[in-house]
mmCIF file of C-alpha atoms and ligand atoms in Angstrom:
data_model
loop_
_atom_site.group_PDB
_atom_site.id
_atom_site.type_symbol
_atom_site.label_atom_id
_atom_site.label_comp_id
_atom_site.label_asym_id
_atom_site.label_seq_id
_atom_site.Cartn_x
_atom_site.Cartn_y
_atom_site.Cartn_z
ATOM 1 C CA UNK U 1092 61.321 92.115 103.870
ATOM 2 C CA UNK U 1093 59.514 93.008 107.104
ATOM 3 C CA UNK U 1094 62.635 93.685 109.141
ATOM 4 C CA UNK U 1095 61.985 96.014 112.028
ATOM 5 C CA UNK U 1096 58.224 96.172 111.420
ATOM 6 C CA UNK U 1097 55.999 95.975 114.442
ATOM 7 C CA UNK U 1098 52.685 94.163 113.948
ATOM 8 C CA UNK U 1099 49.805 94.260 116.403
ATOM 9 C CA UNK U 1100 48.048 90.949 115.766
ATOM 10 C CA UNK U 1101 44.475 90.609 117.033
ATOM 11 C CA UNK U 1102 43.383 86.981 117.133
ATOM 12 C CA UNK U 1103 39.597 86.602 117.042
ATOM 13 C CA UNK U 1104 37.551 83.613 118.072
ATOM 14 C CA UNK U 1105 37.290 81.157 115.226
ATOM 15 C CA UNK U 1106 38.667 77.766 114.369
ATOM 16 C CA UNK U 1107 41.079 79.521 111.980
ATOM 17 C CA UNK U 1108 42.823 80.980 115.056
ATOM 18 C CA UNK U 1109 45.254 78.060 114.874
ATOM 19 C CA UNK U 1110 46.589 79.567 111.636
ATOM 20 C CA UNK U 1111 47.410 82.752 113.567
ATOM 21 C CA UNK U 1112 50.121 80.767 115.389
ATOM 22 C CA UNK U 1113 51.741 79.921 112.076
ATOM 23 C CA UNK U 1114 51.300 83.530 110.989
ATOM 24 C CA UNK U 1115 53.315 84.670 114.015
ATOM 25 C CA UNK U 1116 56.133 82.332 112.989
ATOM 26 C CA UNK U 1117 56.120 83.475 109.390
ATOM 27 C CA UNK U 1118 56.146 87.150 110.390
ATOM 28 C CA UNK U 1119 59.083 86.582 112.688
ATOM 29 C CA UNK U 1120 60.962 84.721 109.954
ATOM 30 C CA UNK U 1121 60.607 87.880 107.861
ATOM 31 C CA UNK U 1122 62.047 90.003 110.658
ATOM 32 C CA UNK U 1123 58.819 91.489 112.086
ATOM 33 C CA UNK U 1124 57.968 91.635 115.770
ATOM 34 C CA UNK U 1125 54.467 90.683 116.850
ATOM 35 C CA UNK U 1126 52.458 92.056 119.766
ATOM 36 C CA UNK U 1127 49.582 89.601 120.158
ATOM 37 C CA UNK U 1128 46.074 90.387 121.388
ATOM 38 C CA UNK U 1129 43.710 87.522 122.096
ATOM 39 C CA UNK U 1130 39.957 88.028 122.369
ATOM 40 C CA UNK U 1131 37.932 86.079 124.917
ATOM 41 C CA UNK U 1132 36.516 83.943 122.124
ATOM 42 C CA UNK U 1133 40.010 83.542 120.659
ATOM 43 C CA UNK U 1134 41.140 81.982 123.942
ATOM 44 C CA UNK U 1135 38.657 79.164 123.325
ATOM 45 C CA UNK U 1136 40.665 78.155 120.255
ATOM 46 C CA UNK U 1137 44.311 78.884 121.099
ATOM 47 C CA UNK U 1138 45.867 79.303 124.506
ATOM 48 C CA UNK U 1139 47.460 82.551 125.692
ATOM 49 C CA UNK U 1140 50.550 80.518 126.561
ATOM 50 C CA UNK U 1141 51.115 79.219 123.030
ATOM 51 C CA UNK U 1142 50.500 82.675 121.551
ATOM 52 C CA UNK U 1143 52.917 84.464 123.871
ATOM 53 C CA UNK U 1144 55.513 81.685 123.638
ATOM 54 C CA UNK U 1145 55.536 81.908 119.853
ATOM 55 C CA UNK U 1146 55.442 85.698 119.779
ATOM 56 C CA UNK U 1147 58.126 85.935 122.454
ATOM 57 C CA UNK U 1148 56.029 88.716 123.975
ATOM 58 C CA UNK U 1149 53.195 88.942 126.490
ATOM 59 C CA UNK U 1150 49.725 88.424 125.117
ATOM 60 C CA UNK U 1151 47.271 91.271 125.756
ATOM 61 C CA UNK U 1152 43.819 90.120 126.798
ATOM 62 C CA UNK U 1153 42.174 92.653 129.058
ATOM 63 C CA UNK U 1154 40.907 96.139 128.522
ATOM 64 C CA UNK U 1155 41.151 96.889 132.203
ATOM 65 C CA UNK U 1156 44.551 95.422 132.870
ATOM 66 C CA UNK U 1157 45.901 97.893 135.388
ATOM 67 C CA UNK U 1158 49.544 97.030 134.852
ATOM 68 C CA UNK U 1159 49.439 97.616 131.133
ATOM 69 C CA UNK U 1160 47.186 100.638 131.559
ATOM 70 C CA UNK U 1161 49.810 102.072 133.887
ATOM 71 C CA UNK U 1162 52.658 101.097 131.572
ATOM 72 C CA UNK U 1163 51.323 102.258 128.260
ATOM 73 C CA UNK U 1164 47.582 101.796 127.947
ATOM 74 C CA UNK U 1165 45.482 100.540 125.126
ATOM 75 C CA UNK U 1166 45.693 103.782 123.169
ATOM 76 C CA UNK U 1167 49.428 103.562 122.938
ATOM 77 C CA UNK U 1168 49.347 99.839 122.250
ATOM 78 C CA UNK U 1169 47.112 100.506 119.273
ATOM 79 C CA UNK U 1170 49.369 103.199 117.921
ATOM 80 C CA UNK U 1171 52.831 101.814 118.530
ATOM 81 C CA UNK U 1172 52.382 99.280 115.724
ATOM 82 C CA UNK U 1173 53.231 99.836 112.067
ATOM 83 C CA UNK U 1174 50.212 97.751 111.111
ATOM 84 C CA UNK U 1175 47.247 96.227 112.936
ATOM 85 C CA UNK U 1176 46.298 92.776 111.618
ATOM 86 C CA UNK U 1177 43.067 91.007 112.600
ATOM 87 C CA UNK U 1178 43.326 87.271 111.903
ATOM 88 C CA UNK U 1179 40.933 85.601 112.117
ATOM 89 C CA UNK U 1180 38.444 88.458 111.833
ATOM 90 C CA UNK U 1181 35.095 87.011 112.860
ATOM 91 C CA UNK U 1182 31.725 88.304 111.675
ATOM 92 C CA UNK U 1183 31.187 89.643 115.192
ATOM 93 C CA UNK U 1184 34.485 91.506 115.311
ATOM 94 C CA UNK U 1185 33.888 93.054 111.881
ATOM 95 C CA UNK U 1186 30.367 94.090 112.938
ATOM 96 C CA UNK U 1187 31.832 95.800 116.002
ATOM 97 C CA UNK U 1188 34.425 97.549 113.857
ATOM 98 C CA UNK U 1189 31.771 98.724 111.406
ATOM 99 C CA UNK U 1190 29.641 100.075 114.254
ATOM 100 C CA UNK U 1191 32.512 101.620 116.178
ATOM 101 C CA UNK U 1192 31.818 99.553 119.293
ATOM 102 C CA UNK U 1193 34.548 99.379 121.914
ATOM 103 C CA UNK U 1194 33.525 96.947 124.612
ATOM 104 C CA UNK U 1195 36.615 94.782 124.881
ATOM 105 C CA UNK U 1196 40.343 95.182 124.319
ATOM 106 C CA UNK U 1197 40.344 94.170 120.613
ATOM 107 C CA UNK U 1198 37.469 96.443 119.559
ATOM 108 C CA UNK U 1199 38.817 99.323 121.656
ATOM 109 C CA UNK U 1200 42.249 99.021 120.038
ATOM 110 C CA UNK U 1201 40.640 98.984 116.611
ATOM 111 C CA UNK U 1202 38.647 102.122 117.392
ATOM 112 C CA UNK U 1203 41.586 103.923 118.984
ATOM 113 C CA UNK U 1204 44.186 103.184 116.332
ATOM 114 C CA UNK U 1205 45.462 105.589 113.721
ATOM 115 C CA UNK U 1206 47.531 102.812 112.103
ATOM 116 C CA UNK U 1207 46.430 100.995 108.906
ATOM 117 C CA UNK U 1208 44.351 97.890 109.639
ATOM 118 C CA UNK U 1209 44.348 94.655 107.605
ATOM 119 C CA UNK U 1210 41.656 92.069 108.305
ATOM 120 C CA UNK U 1211 41.634 88.392 107.339
ATOM 121 C CA UNK U 1212 37.987 87.332 107.662
ATOM 122 C CA UNK U 1213 37.083 83.780 108.624
ATOM 123 C CA UNK U 1214 33.580 82.498 109.118
ATOM 124 C CA UNK U 1215 30.940 80.078 107.969
ATOM 125 C CA UNK U 1216 29.868 80.641 104.350
ATOM 126 C CA UNK U 1217 26.303 81.658 105.308
ATOM 127 C CA UNK U 1218 27.616 84.177 107.785
ATOM 128 C CA UNK U 1219 29.955 85.558 105.127
ATOM 129 C CA UNK U 1220 27.153 85.850 102.575
ATOM 130 C CA UNK U 1221 24.654 87.332 105.008
ATOM 131 C CA UNK U 1222 23.598 90.837 103.935
ATOM 132 C CA UNK U 1223 24.569 92.188 107.361
ATOM 133 C CA UNK U 1224 28.167 90.956 106.964
ATOM 134 C CA UNK U 1225 28.353 92.197 103.391
ATOM 135 C CA UNK U 1226 27.069 95.606 104.550
ATOM 136 C CA UNK U 1227 29.706 95.717 107.249
ATOM 137 C CA UNK U 1228 32.432 94.861 104.731
ATOM 138 C CA UNK U 1229 31.362 97.756 102.517
ATOM 139 C CA UNK U 1230 31.434 100.099 105.509
ATOM 140 C CA UNK U 1231 34.885 98.873 106.528
ATOM 141 C CA UNK U 1232 36.253 99.190 102.999
ATOM 142 C CA UNK U 1233 34.862 102.720 102.905
ATOM 143 C CA UNK U 1234 36.709 103.407 106.164
ATOM 144 C CA UNK U 1235 39.953 102.357 104.473
ATOM 145 C CA UNK U 1236 40.306 98.944 106.129
ATOM 146 C CA UNK U 1237 42.316 96.489 104.008
ATOM 147 C CA UNK U 1238 41.173 92.917 103.399
ATOM 148 C CA UNK U 1239 42.951 89.683 102.591
ATOM 149 C CA UNK U 1240 40.704 86.740 101.689
ATOM 150 C CA UNK U 1241 38.584 84.960 102.591
ATOM 151 C CA UNK U 1242 39.276 82.023 100.309
ATOM 152 C CA UNK U 1243 36.799 79.585 98.953
ATOM 153 C CA UNK U 1244 36.955 75.972 100.026
ATOM 154 C CA UNK U 1245 35.889 73.323 102.502
ATOM 155 C CA UNK U 1246 35.413 74.501 106.061
ATOM 156 C CA UNK U 1247 35.669 73.010 109.513
ATOM 157 C CA UNK U 1248 31.860 73.191 109.777
ATOM 158 C CA UNK U 1249 31.577 70.854 106.782
ATOM 159 C CA UNK U 1250 30.255 73.474 104.359
ATOM 160 C CA UNK U 1251 31.930 74.730 101.203
ATOM 161 C CA UNK U 1252 32.280 78.252 99.850
ATOM 162 C CA UNK U 1253 33.870 81.603 100.657
ATOM 163 C CA UNK U 1254 34.744 82.065 104.314
ATOM 164 C CA UNK U 1255 38.017 80.207 104.851
ATOM 165 C CA UNK U 1256 40.677 82.457 106.259
ATOM 166 C CA UNK U 1257 43.525 83.283 103.853
ATOM 167 C CA UNK U 1258 46.582 81.098 104.409
ATOM 168 C CA UNK U 1259 49.391 82.542 106.570
ATOM 169 C CA UNK U 1260 51.650 83.001 103.519
ATOM 170 C CA UNK U 1261 48.913 85.020 101.786
ATOM 171 C CA UNK U 1262 48.462 87.175 104.860
ATOM 172 C CA UNK U 1263 52.222 87.739 105.026
ATOM 173 C CA UNK U 1264 52.184 88.781 101.331
ATOM 174 C CA UNK U 1265 49.312 91.206 102.003
ATOM 175 C CA UNK U 1266 51.217 92.611 104.994
ATOM 176 C CA UNK U 1267 54.362 92.997 102.889
ATOM 177 C CA UNK U 1268 52.307 94.814 100.249
ATOM 178 C CA UNK U 1269 51.329 97.349 102.915
ATOM 179 C CA UNK U 1270 54.958 98.234 103.521
ATOM 180 C CA UNK U 1271 56.095 98.134 99.963
ATOM 181 C CA UNK U 1272 57.950 101.212 98.958
ATOM 182 C CA UNK U 1273 58.505 101.854 95.338
ATOM 183 C CA UNK U 1274 58.005 104.371 92.592
ATOM 184 C CA UNK U 1275 54.323 103.426 92.418
ATOM 185 C CA UNK U 1276 53.524 103.588 96.122
ATOM 186 C CA UNK U 1277 50.420 105.674 96.664
ATOM 187 C CA UNK U 1278 49.216 104.920 93.109
ATOM 188 C CA UNK U 1279 46.097 102.902 92.456
ATOM 189 C CA UNK U 1280 46.077 100.843 89.264
ATOM 190 C CA UNK U 1281 43.276 98.715 87.826
ATOM 191 C CA UNK U 1282 44.325 95.662 85.810
ATOM 192 C CA UNK U 1283 41.955 93.405 83.849
ATOM 193 C CA UNK U 1284 43.100 89.926 82.945
ATOM 194 C CA UNK U 1285 42.066 86.497 81.722
ATOM 195 C CA UNK U 1286 39.273 85.408 79.422
ATOM 196 C CA UNK U 1287 35.581 86.057 79.917
ATOM 197 C CA UNK U 1288 32.931 83.359 79.974
ATOM 198 C CA UNK U 1289 29.713 84.317 78.253
ATOM 199 C CA UNK U 1290 26.825 82.143 79.412
ATOM 200 C CA UNK U 1291 24.638 80.246 76.969
ATOM 201 C CA UNK U 1292 22.605 78.595 79.698
ATOM 202 C CA UNK U 1293 23.382 77.698 83.321
ATOM 203 C CA UNK U 1294 25.888 75.022 82.322
ATOM 204 C CA UNK U 1295 27.348 76.168 79.000
ATOM 205 C CA UNK U 1296 29.390 79.169 78.041
ATOM 206 C CA UNK U 1297 31.483 80.688 75.262
ATOM 207 C CA UNK U 1298 35.125 81.254 76.191
ATOM 208 C CA UNK U 1299 38.536 81.904 74.689
ATOM 209 C CA UNK U 1300 42.034 80.506 75.208
ATOM 210 C CA UNK U 1301 43.517 83.336 77.278
ATOM 211 C CA UNK U 1302 45.431 81.929 80.273
ATOM 212 C CA UNK U 1303 45.647 85.269 82.077
ATOM 213 C CA UNK U 1304 49.441 84.867 82.310
ATOM 214 C CA UNK U 1305 50.391 88.266 80.918
ATOM 215 C CA UNK U 1306 47.774 90.223 82.903
ATOM 216 C CA UNK U 1307 48.748 88.402 86.097
ATOM 217 C CA UNK U 1308 52.412 89.203 85.502
ATOM 218 C CA UNK U 1309 51.562 92.873 84.918
ATOM 219 C CA UNK U 1310 49.544 93.048 88.144
ATOM 220 C CA UNK U 1311 52.384 91.406 90.092
ATOM 221 C CA UNK U 1312 55.017 93.723 88.592
ATOM 222 C CA UNK U 1313 52.962 96.840 89.372
ATOM 223 C CA UNK U 1314 52.393 95.649 92.921
ATOM 224 C CA UNK U 1315 56.126 94.967 93.326
ATOM 225 C CA UNK U 1316 56.776 98.602 92.420
ATOM 226 C CA UNK U 1317 54.487 99.617 95.274
ATOM 227 C CA UNK U 1318 51.173 100.193 93.476
ATOM 228 C CA UNK U 1319 47.837 99.347 95.057
ATOM 229 C CA UNK U 1320 46.500 96.999 92.384
ATOM 230 C CA UNK U 1321 42.865 96.078 91.796
ATOM 231 C CA UNK U 1322 43.096 92.899 89.754
ATOM 232 C CA UNK U 1323 39.867 92.150 87.902
ATOM 233 C CA UNK U 1324 40.166 88.699 86.425
ATOM 234 C CA UNK U 1325 38.003 86.426 84.346
ATOM 235 C CA UNK U 1326 38.288 82.658 84.873
ATOM 236 C CA UNK U 1327 42.025 82.380 84.186
ATOM 237 C CA UNK U 1328 44.142 79.246 84.424
ATOM 238 C CA UNK U 1329 47.035 80.928 86.262
ATOM 239 C CA UNK U 1330 46.629 81.891 89.911
ATOM 240 C CA UNK U 1331 46.258 85.595 90.743
ATOM 241 C CA UNK U 1332 49.298 87.291 92.261
ATOM 242 C CA UNK U 1333 49.585 87.712 96.017
ATOM 243 C CA UNK U 1334 49.245 91.102 97.640
ATOM 244 C CA UNK U 1335 46.715 92.522 95.173
ATOM 245 C CA UNK U 1336 42.990 93.089 95.563
ATOM 246 C CA UNK U 1337 41.490 90.273 93.458
ATOM 247 C CA UNK U 1338 38.020 90.773 91.956
ATOM 248 C CA UNK U 1339 36.923 87.565 90.195
ATOM 249 C CA UNK U 1340 34.379 87.970 87.393
ATOM 250 C CA UNK U 1341 32.950 85.718 84.700
ATOM 251 C CA UNK U 1342 31.389 87.723 81.896
ATOM 252 C CA UNK U 1343 32.264 90.944 80.054
ATOM 253 C CA UNK U 1344 29.300 92.700 81.673
ATOM 254 C CA UNK U 1345 30.547 91.706 85.131
ATOM 255 C CA UNK U 1346 34.050 92.838 84.203
ATOM 256 C CA UNK U 1347 32.758 96.213 83.090
ATOM 257 C CA UNK U 1348 30.803 96.670 86.342
ATOM 258 C CA UNK U 1349 33.888 95.691 88.365
ATOM 259 C CA UNK U 1350 36.075 98.164 86.468
ATOM 260 C CA UNK U 1351 33.561 100.967 87.028
ATOM 261 C CA UNK U 1352 33.419 100.117 90.726
ATOM 262 C CA UNK U 1353 37.232 100.103 90.962
ATOM 263 C CA UNK U 1354 37.652 103.613 89.536
ATOM 264 C CA UNK U 1355 38.958 106.227 90.149
ATOM 265 C CA UNK U 1356 42.510 105.088 89.566
ATOM 266 C CA UNK U 1357 45.796 106.615 88.487
ATOM 267 C CA UNK U 1358 46.178 104.116 85.663
ATOM 268 C CA UNK U 1359 44.342 101.182 84.109
ATOM 269 C CA UNK U 1360 45.816 98.288 82.164
ATOM 270 C CA UNK U 1361 43.393 96.228 80.109
ATOM 271 C CA UNK U 1362 45.050 92.889 79.503
ATOM 272 C CA UNK U 1363 41.864 90.799 79.529
ATOM 273 C CA UNK U 1364 40.730 88.929 76.440
ATOM 274 C CA UNK U 1365 37.149 90.139 76.612
ATOM 275 C CA UNK U 1366 34.623 88.328 74.435
ATOM 276 C CA UNK U 1367 33.324 90.611 71.724
ATOM 277 C CA UNK U 1368 29.860 89.096 71.844
ATOM 278 C CA UNK U 1369 27.590 87.506 74.377
ATOM 279 C CA UNK U 1370 24.499 85.406 73.867
ATOM 280 C CA UNK U 1371 21.712 87.986 73.647
ATOM 281 C CA UNK U 1372 19.389 86.238 76.055
ATOM 282 C CA UNK U 1373 21.130 83.462 77.910
ATOM 283 C CA UNK U 1374 18.639 80.809 78.967
ATOM 284 C CA UNK U 1375 18.050 80.379 82.693
ATOM 285 C CA UNK U 1376 17.368 76.701 82.030
ATOM 286 C CA UNK U 1377 19.637 74.166 80.413
ATOM 287 C CA UNK U 1378 18.887 74.006 76.668
ATOM 288 C CA UNK U 1379 17.594 70.570 75.662
ATOM 289 C CA UNK U 1380 18.084 68.620 72.484
ATOM 290 C CA UNK U 1381 14.889 68.795 70.516
ATOM 291 C CA UNK U 1382 13.322 67.177 67.495
ATOM 292 C CA UNK U 1383 12.732 70.661 66.094
ATOM 293 C CA UNK U 1384 16.382 70.996 65.088
ATOM 294 C CA UNK U 1385 19.399 72.860 66.390
ATOM 295 C CA UNK U 1386 19.079 75.849 68.704
ATOM 296 C CA UNK U 1387 19.947 79.238 67.245
ATOM 297 C CA UNK U 1388 22.085 81.527 69.350
ATOM 298 C CA UNK U 1389 21.597 85.219 68.865
ATOM 299 C CA UNK U 1390 24.482 87.453 69.812
ATOM 300 C CA UNK U 1391 24.661 90.908 71.290
ATOM 301 C CA UNK U 1392 27.766 93.072 71.289
ATOM 302 C CA UNK U 1393 29.636 93.347 74.578
ATOM 303 C CA UNK U 1394 30.663 96.759 75.872
ATOM 304 C CA UNK U 1395 34.217 97.678 74.924
ATOM 305 C CA UNK U 1396 35.583 98.346 78.400
ATOM 306 C CA UNK U 1397 38.890 99.815 77.231
ATOM 307 C CA UNK U 1398 37.153 102.186 74.824
ATOM 308 C CA UNK U 1399 34.551 103.247 77.374
ATOM 309 C CA UNK U 1400 37.150 104.033 80.035
ATOM 310 C CA UNK U 1401 39.425 105.780 77.525
ATOM 311 C CA UNK U 1402 36.574 108.096 76.555
ATOM 312 C CA UNK U 1403 35.313 108.846 80.054
ATOM 313 C CA UNK U 1404 34.603 112.570 80.140
ATOM 314 C CA UNK U 1405 35.328 112.664 83.864
ATOM 315 C CA UNK U 1406 37.474 110.491 86.094
ATOM 316 C CA UNK U 1407 39.483 108.919 83.255
ATOM 317 C CA UNK U 1408 42.639 107.335 84.675
ATOM 318 C CA UNK U 1409 45.703 109.426 83.827
ATOM 319 C CA UNK U 1410 47.189 106.552 81.825
ATOM 320 C CA UNK U 1411 45.110 103.944 79.982
ATOM 321 C CA UNK U 1412 46.926 100.961 78.478
ATOM 322 C CA UNK U 1413 45.346 98.409 76.147
ATOM 323 C CA UNK U 1414 46.643 95.194 74.658
ATOM 324 C CA UNK U 1415 46.219 94.148 71.056
ATOM 325 C CA UNK U 1416 46.633 90.527 70.113
ATOM 326 C CA UNK U 1417 46.904 90.356 66.341
ATOM 327 C CA UNK U 1418 47.659 87.611 63.857
ATOM 328 C CA UNK U 1419 48.625 89.795 60.889
ATOM 329 C CA UNK U 1420 49.692 93.377 60.090
ATOM 330 C CA UNK U 1421 50.367 93.773 63.792
ATOM 331 C CA UNK U 1422 51.768 97.292 63.661
ATOM 332 C CA UNK U 1423 49.117 98.780 61.369
ATOM 333 C CA UNK U 1424 46.226 97.111 63.144
ATOM 334 C CA UNK U 1425 47.462 98.014 66.599
ATOM 335 C CA UNK U 1426 48.227 101.611 65.664
ATOM 336 C CA UNK U 1427 44.715 102.000 64.275
ATOM 337 C CA UNK U 1428 43.339 100.306 67.387
ATOM 338 C CA UNK U 1429 45.044 102.779 69.706
ATOM 339 C CA UNK U 1430 43.346 105.660 67.946
ATOM 340 C CA UNK U 1431 39.976 103.909 67.708
ATOM 341 C CA UNK U 1432 39.945 102.957 71.360
ATOM 342 C CA UNK U 1433 41.305 106.285 72.576
ATOM 343 C CA UNK U 1434 43.849 104.728 74.949
ATOM 344 C CA UNK U 1435 47.316 106.163 75.577
ATOM 345 C CA UNK U 1436 49.372 103.052 74.937
ATOM 346 C CA UNK U 1437 48.792 99.772 73.181
ATOM 347 C CA UNK U 1438 50.933 96.750 73.893
ATOM 348 C CA UNK U 1439 50.719 94.841 70.627
ATOM 349 C CA UNK U 1440 51.728 91.271 70.013
ATOM 350 C CA UNK U 1441 51.556 88.652 67.313
ATOM 351 C CA UNK U 1442 49.517 85.706 68.522
ATOM 352 C CA UNK U 1443 49.545 83.673 65.319
ATOM 353 C CA UNK U 1444 50.005 80.000 66.293
ATOM 354 C CA UNK U 1445 53.562 79.845 64.898
ATOM 355 C CA UNK U 1446 54.765 82.322 67.546
ATOM 356 C CA UNK U 1447 53.673 80.070 70.449
ATOM 357 C CA UNK U 1448 52.812 83.211 72.427
ATOM 358 C CA UNK U 1449 49.173 82.471 73.225
ATOM 359 C CA UNK U 1450 49.329 80.224 76.275
ATOM 360 C CA UNK U 1451 53.157 80.237 76.249
ATOM 361 C CA UNK U 1452 55.582 81.810 78.714
ATOM 362 C CA UNK U 1453 57.202 84.306 76.325
ATOM 363 C CA UNK U 1454 56.001 87.380 74.529
ATOM 364 C CA UNK U 1455 57.366 89.693 71.838
ATOM 365 C CA UNK U 1456 55.594 93.028 72.003
ATOM 366 C CA UNK U 1457 55.571 96.436 70.414
ATOM 367 C CA UNK U 1458 54.680 99.382 72.624
ATOM 368 C CA UNK U 1459 52.658 101.903 70.653
ATOM 369 C CA UNK U 1460 52.099 105.399 71.980
ATOM 370 C CA UNK U 1461 51.588 108.794 70.428
ATOM 371 C CA UNK U 1462 55.388 108.953 70.137
ATOM 372 C CA UNK U 1463 55.440 105.969 67.787
ATOM 373 C CA UNK U 1464 56.162 102.240 67.984
ATOM 374 C CA UNK U 1465 58.904 100.574 69.952
ATOM 375 C CA UNK U 1466 59.766 96.904 69.426
ATOM 376 C CA UNK U 1467 60.810 94.978 72.498
ATOM 377 C CA UNK U 1468 62.837 91.803 71.993
ATOM 378 C CA UNK U 1469 61.189 88.459 72.716
ATOM 379 C CA UNK U 1470 61.372 87.815 76.468
ATOM 380 C CA UNK U 1471 59.492 86.096 79.275
ATOM 381 C CA UNK U 1472 55.999 87.424 80.041
ATOM 382 C CA UNK U 1473 57.252 88.328 83.533
ATOM 383 C CA UNK U 1474 60.034 90.437 82.025
ATOM 384 C CA UNK U 1475 57.607 92.153 79.612
ATOM 385 C CA UNK U 1476 55.443 92.915 82.640
ATOM 386 C CA UNK U 1477 58.338 94.341 84.668
ATOM 387 C CA UNK U 1478 59.457 96.509 81.760
ATOM 388 C CA UNK U 1479 55.910 97.767 81.246
ATOM 389 C CA UNK U 1480 55.508 98.432 84.988
ATOM 390 C CA UNK U 1481 58.716 100.488 85.006
ATOM 391 C CA UNK U 1482 57.420 102.472 82.023
ATOM 392 C CA UNK U 1483 54.121 103.071 83.787
ATOM 393 C CA UNK U 1484 55.996 104.199 86.894
ATOM 394 C CA UNK U 1485 58.006 106.732 84.946
ATOM 395 C CA UNK U 1486 54.911 107.996 83.108
ATOM 396 C CA UNK U 1487 52.983 108.455 86.370
ATOM 397 C CA UNK U 1488 55.806 110.042 88.276
ATOM 398 C CA UNK U 1489 57.030 112.430 85.580
HETATM 399 O O1 C5P F 1353 39.352 94.916 70.198
HETATM 400 P P1 C5P F 1353 40.330 93.988 70.809
HETATM 401 O O2 C5P F 1353 39.692 92.881 71.565
HETATM 402 O O3 C5P F 1353 41.430 93.523 69.912
HETATM 403 O O4 C5P F 1353 41.062 94.966 71.845
HETATM 404 C C1 C5P F 1353 41.934 94.516 72.759
HETATM 405 C C2 C5P F 1353 42.003 95.493 73.906
HETATM 406 O O5 C5P F 1353 40.715 95.998 74.270
HETATM 407 C C3 C5P F 1353 42.510 94.797 75.145
HETATM 408 O O6 C5P F 1353 43.199 95.750 75.918
HETATM 409 C C4 C5P F 1353 41.220 94.341 75.817
HETATM 410 O O7 C5P F 1353 41.406 94.120 77.204
HETATM 411 C C5 C5P F 1353 40.304 95.496 75.535
HETATM 412 N N1 C5P F 1353 38.882 95.150 75.401
HETATM 413 C C6 C5P F 1353 37.977 95.546 76.356
HETATM 414 N N2 C5P F 1353 36.648 95.252 76.203
HETATM 415 C C7 C5P F 1353 36.210 94.563 75.127
HETATM 416 C C8 C5P F 1353 37.122 94.139 74.150
HETATM 417 C C9 C5P F 1353 38.450 94.432 74.323
HETATM 418 O O8 C5P F 1353 38.379 96.158 77.349
HETATM 419 N N3 C5P F 1353 34.919 94.289 75.001
#
């Protein structure tokens, strides 16, 4: 999958540097060659010897290394790669990148390169959440730097939260996504998926039974055809696909904000089961039982994200696809829904309990467009997703 690809791997100074050794192995297994660069701080965590032994190539450490300057120099080193990967990317290294500093070999390579750069951040949760780091991330994203992770979890420092470096297999998947060629390469597609959770108070919420399986399969299938996928997911039970940009959200309002932030896009697929209503004024304190009787929840209508995007006067994605889960009169209801929502296609399905579709692994859908309705035979959700992705590819590349 990565045969013949040349990766310049910059290993920053963090405890996660040990995972970079495994990353080298995994990349080589996939046929890539790795030119390693170790920062001074990185050397405190892994030795140059183990890095170069695993990479089967000399490790670059010095900006003013006369031999390598004479042989090819840092400019060429930064440009001879197909992809520059920074793993772990420390808060310090990202701050340097955001500022354009070039005071050591790693930062100079990153400033000199004209090759795509993928960073795998790793740091303490407070450092990750610090406004300065978050500012730098925004700057780097604006500069076109790609990110993988960080993940949430326990850390070497004993704290818990976002900041753990993505696992080597996830980094390999993100690297593979960079090289993916397919009919959708160069296309950006937003996919919503999963249920939403609408808060009642800090501990309670209203939810629905969506597993996120179909939306996840669609995102994966689009990514496999080469699309850059922004995957905006409510709290689903299935894991998000690898190699896509995951934006986790909880409520419909958060999902809407995430969709707006993800546009413009070439296409958008709305597979999420968005709650129609939210509690009008969710309590910021846990509701208590009281002698005065039961609490009354007042509802407010959630924004219809699909409808809003379909009617955008400017910047509407070229193709907008909605889903319609119905329990009766599927065709009539879904056809009317397509017109009401203003989307181009509706993928309709019958979710009445007898079908076993909701929460199951199969789906039987009808694709409704302005050309009419087309029944697809019952098949796995993955196969529905692949068929839909191929359709999207032909619609976008016509
Ligand atoms: O109206 P209904 O929920 O049946 O419509 C389903 C379609 O509309 C799905 O594509 C769903 O993702 C989308 N939708 C939305 N925002 C809502 C409700 C539904 O994007 N508030």
